[in-house]
XYZ file of C-alpha atoms in Angstrom:
68
model
C 42.380 32.510 -1.238
C 39.819 30.025 0.311
C 40.094 29.318 4.074
C 39.837 25.672 4.999
C 37.539 24.527 7.800
C 38.847 25.177 11.325
C 37.176 22.107 12.870
C 36.893 18.535 11.784
C 33.666 16.804 11.969
C 34.100 13.291 13.708
C 31.614 10.414 13.486
C 29.646 10.250 16.771
C 30.524 6.515 17.234
C 34.277 7.503 17.142
C 33.691 10.226 19.553
C 31.621 7.895 22.004
C 34.500 5.261 21.636
C 37.185 7.735 22.607
C 35.165 9.054 25.448
C 34.583 5.446 26.744
C 38.197 4.836 26.381
C 39.236 7.897 28.136
C 36.690 7.026 31.121
C 37.924 3.521 31.308
C 41.599 4.793 31.534
C 40.693 7.171 34.141
C 38.912 4.662 36.141
C 42.038 2.168 35.900
C 44.307 4.745 36.939
C 42.142 5.826 39.964
C 42.010 2.178 41.148
C 45.758 1.828 40.594
C 46.707 4.766 42.711
C 44.063 4.670 45.300
C 46.280 2.985 47.743
C 48.827 5.564 47.268
C 46.545 8.647 47.834
C 47.931 10.978 50.456
C 46.162 11.056 53.824
C 44.426 14.429 54.336
C 46.321 16.959 56.502
C 44.895 16.930 60.032
C 42.817 20.024 60.992
C 44.565 21.739 63.969
C 42.783 24.513 65.922
C 45.580 26.665 67.319
C 43.238 28.269 69.824
C 42.593 24.727 71.360
C 46.311 24.098 71.505
C 46.868 27.408 73.384
C 44.393 26.288 75.927
C 46.240 23.075 76.899
C 46.702 23.405 80.753
C 50.330 22.370 81.184
C 53.673 22.150 79.404
C 53.907 18.401 79.775
C 50.700 17.959 77.670
C 51.695 20.528 75.224
C 55.144 18.638 74.648
C 53.107 15.334 74.177
C 51.041 17.118 71.623
C 54.089 18.420 69.684
C 55.521 14.924 69.590
C 52.356 13.485 68.116
C 51.937 16.376 65.579
C 55.456 15.784 64.339
C 54.847 11.983 63.822
C 51.907 12.716 61.568
């Protein structure tokens, strides 16, 4: 029994057209969803928070962090 080829050879022009189309679609999607990208999470250093001098300032920081 003769085995068939496992891969198909494509024309280079077809492959390039497909690649160009995929890149165009990717670019369009990035532009479309750019404004919907999530803001990066803030970096919080816990050691700095522990060094806050008084409770009132700690409470203000907690409120601000919750609002993020």
